[in-house]
């Protein structure tokens, strides 16, 4: 089968579109013929080997040689111990823990799969898993956004931000989106009330406070984030620098205690089955999936370059022939 492969960390130049052996499912796995795979910043980070957490399991060389974590496709074969899916079933999955989506076929534990949502294209379904899980848990389950609250989403113009802005607006919040200048009009089009260009202004120094900061691109100190929270407010680290992550883990829990502020890591629980509430909102037309650009599997290196250079608004999806 064809796949996009890499064996060392680097730029998209280290990726090769080449022939590899088609995988065979273990007893608990299902072989999926991939129809569409979406790109995430986590693919970019794992390609570059930066931040440091992207090297967990592979400090010098990547552990997985085929990236790609959000897939939609059709079951081709099912392992002996599987019970829920049969050849021909249409499925989608979040396979961040296993990877391998930038390929024509991938083996996935049955537990990671969910049936394709009715009325959704493969591309839309592939766009949902990782970004949707981050947004759903960051804004609703853990973020617990309520009407009238002030919510700031740092990195609002990317995949997770696209869903997070819309979910926060649906919840009745006043939403500020932060990202690079090229993405601000897009963030407004999602419903954000205010936008900030991160290259021109530091939101932690604008004198405003927020009930929730969902940080998809954390690079500041925990002290700066604490300053930006209203009393009782919540800061959630999703991705960004390893230095900020360490601070959040080590001193975050202590730092805000006096004012009832909470600073912590959002450890996203994966799994397409958890996305049911977001799927329902998409099907009802209340949340839109915006696909900035569409590619073919062999163009994944080009797509990753576009994402890494800071142009992608919403999601990028590759279709697999
Ligand atoms: N915590 C967990 O359990 C978990 C699970 C899965 C994924 N993640 C992480 O989630 C993160 C976000 O994912 P995503 O797919 O939403 O990424 P994304 O689509 O790339 O969106 C991130 C956005 O942040 C922007 N940005 C970069 N630097 C910024 C800055 N200094 N200030 C404000 N915005 C900035 C990016 O713009 P530019 O284009 O200008 O860079 C981009 O628009 C990744 O780091 C990923 O590793 C975490």
PDB file of N, CA and C in Angstrom, residues 33-38 70-73 101 122-124 126 317-320:
ATOM      1  N   UNK A  33      -9.806   0.674   5.539  1.00  0.00           N
ATOM      2  CA  UNK A  33      -9.353   1.295   4.288  1.00  0.00           C
ATOM      3  C   UNK A  33      -9.634   2.786   4.450  1.00  0.00           C
ATOM      4  N   UNK A  34      -8.577   3.573   4.546  1.00  0.00           N
ATOM      5  CA  UNK A  34      -8.732   4.995   4.868  1.00  0.00           C
ATOM      6  C   UNK A  34      -9.279   5.733   3.638  1.00  0.00           C
ATOM      7  N   UNK A  35     -10.332   6.517   3.858  1.00  0.00           N
ATOM      8  CA  UNK A  35     -10.882   7.341   2.767  1.00  0.00           C
ATOM      9  C   UNK A  35     -10.464   8.799   2.935  1.00  0.00           C
ATOM     10  N   UNK A  36     -10.336   9.226   4.195  1.00  0.00           N
ATOM     11  CA  UNK A  36      -9.897  10.609   4.455  1.00  0.00           C
ATOM     12  C   UNK A  36      -9.154  10.634   5.783  1.00  0.00           C
ATOM     13  N   UNK A  37      -8.147  11.493   5.850  1.00  0.00           N
ATOM     14  CA  UNK A  37      -7.384  11.661   7.095  1.00  0.00           C
ATOM     15  C   UNK A  37      -7.150  13.158   7.275  1.00  0.00           C
ATOM     16  N   UNK A  38      -7.367  13.656   8.500  1.00  0.00           N
ATOM     17  CA  UNK A  38      -7.130  15.085   8.696  1.00  0.00           C
ATOM     18  C   UNK A  38      -5.783  15.299   9.358  1.00  0.00           C
ATOM     19  N   UNK A  70      -6.366  11.101  12.703  1.00  0.00           N
ATOM     20  CA  UNK A  70      -7.825  11.225  12.598  1.00  0.00           C
ATOM     21  C   UNK A  70      -8.272  10.658  11.259  1.00  0.00           C
ATOM     22  N   UNK A  71      -8.960   9.529  11.296  1.00  0.00           N
ATOM     23  CA  UNK A  71      -9.302   8.879  10.023  1.00  0.00           C
ATOM     24  C   UNK A  71     -10.807   8.626   9.892  1.00  0.00           C
ATOM     25  N   UNK A  72     -11.228   8.530   8.646  1.00  0.00           N
ATOM     26  CA  UNK A  72     -12.567   8.020   8.346  1.00  0.00           C
ATOM     27  C   UNK A  72     -12.406   7.057   7.173  1.00  0.00           C
ATOM     28  N   UNK A  73     -13.142   5.959   7.196  1.00  0.00           N
ATOM     29  CA  UNK A  73     -12.983   4.988   6.109  1.00  0.00           C
ATOM     30  C   UNK A  73     -13.950   3.835   6.234  1.00  0.00           C
ATOM     31  N   UNK A 101      -2.326   6.902  10.170  1.00  0.00           N
ATOM     32  CA  UNK A 101      -3.426   7.317   9.298  1.00  0.00           C
ATOM     33  C   UNK A 101      -3.016   7.849   7.937  1.00  0.00           C
ATOM     34  N   UNK A 122     -16.800  11.613   4.434  1.00  0.00           N
ATOM     35  CA  UNK A 122     -15.573  11.103   5.053  1.00  0.00           C
ATOM     36  C   UNK A 122     -14.684  12.259   5.502  1.00  0.00           C
ATOM     37  N   UNK A 123     -14.609  13.304   4.705  1.00  0.00           N
ATOM     38  CA  UNK A 123     -13.725  14.430   5.035  1.00  0.00           C
ATOM     39  C   UNK A 123     -14.171  15.121   6.321  1.00  0.00           C
ATOM     40  N   UNK A 124     -15.473  15.350   6.440  1.00  0.00           N
ATOM     41  CA  UNK A 124     -15.988  16.003   7.655  1.00  0.00           C
ATOM     42  C   UNK A 124     -15.745  15.129   8.874  1.00  0.00           C
ATOM     43  N   UNK A 126     -13.437  12.888   9.281  1.00  0.00           N
ATOM     44  CA  UNK A 126     -12.009  12.823   9.599  1.00  0.00           C
ATOM     45  C   UNK A 126     -11.526  14.110  10.267  1.00  0.00           C
ATOM     46  N   UNK A 317      -7.551  18.501   5.274  1.00  0.00           N
ATOM     47  CA  UNK A 317      -7.909  17.089   5.138  1.00  0.00           C
ATOM     48  C   UNK A 317      -7.306  16.520   3.856  1.00  0.00           C
ATOM     49  N   UNK A 318      -6.781  15.300   3.943  1.00  0.00           N
ATOM     50  CA  UNK A 318      -6.284  14.617   2.744  1.00  0.00           C
ATOM     51  C   UNK A 318      -7.225  13.462   2.418  1.00  0.00           C
ATOM     52  N   UNK A 319      -7.609  13.361   1.150  1.00  0.00           N
ATOM     53  CA  UNK A 319      -8.426  12.209   0.769  1.00  0.00           C
ATOM     54  C   UNK A 319      -7.502  11.128   0.209  1.00  0.00           C
ATOM     55  N   UNK A 320      -7.922   9.881   0.413  1.00  0.00           N
ATOM     56  CA  UNK A 320      -7.053   8.756   0.073  1.00  0.00           C
ATOM     57  C   UNK A 320      -7.743   7.949  -1.019  1.00  0.00           C
TER      58      UNK A 320
END
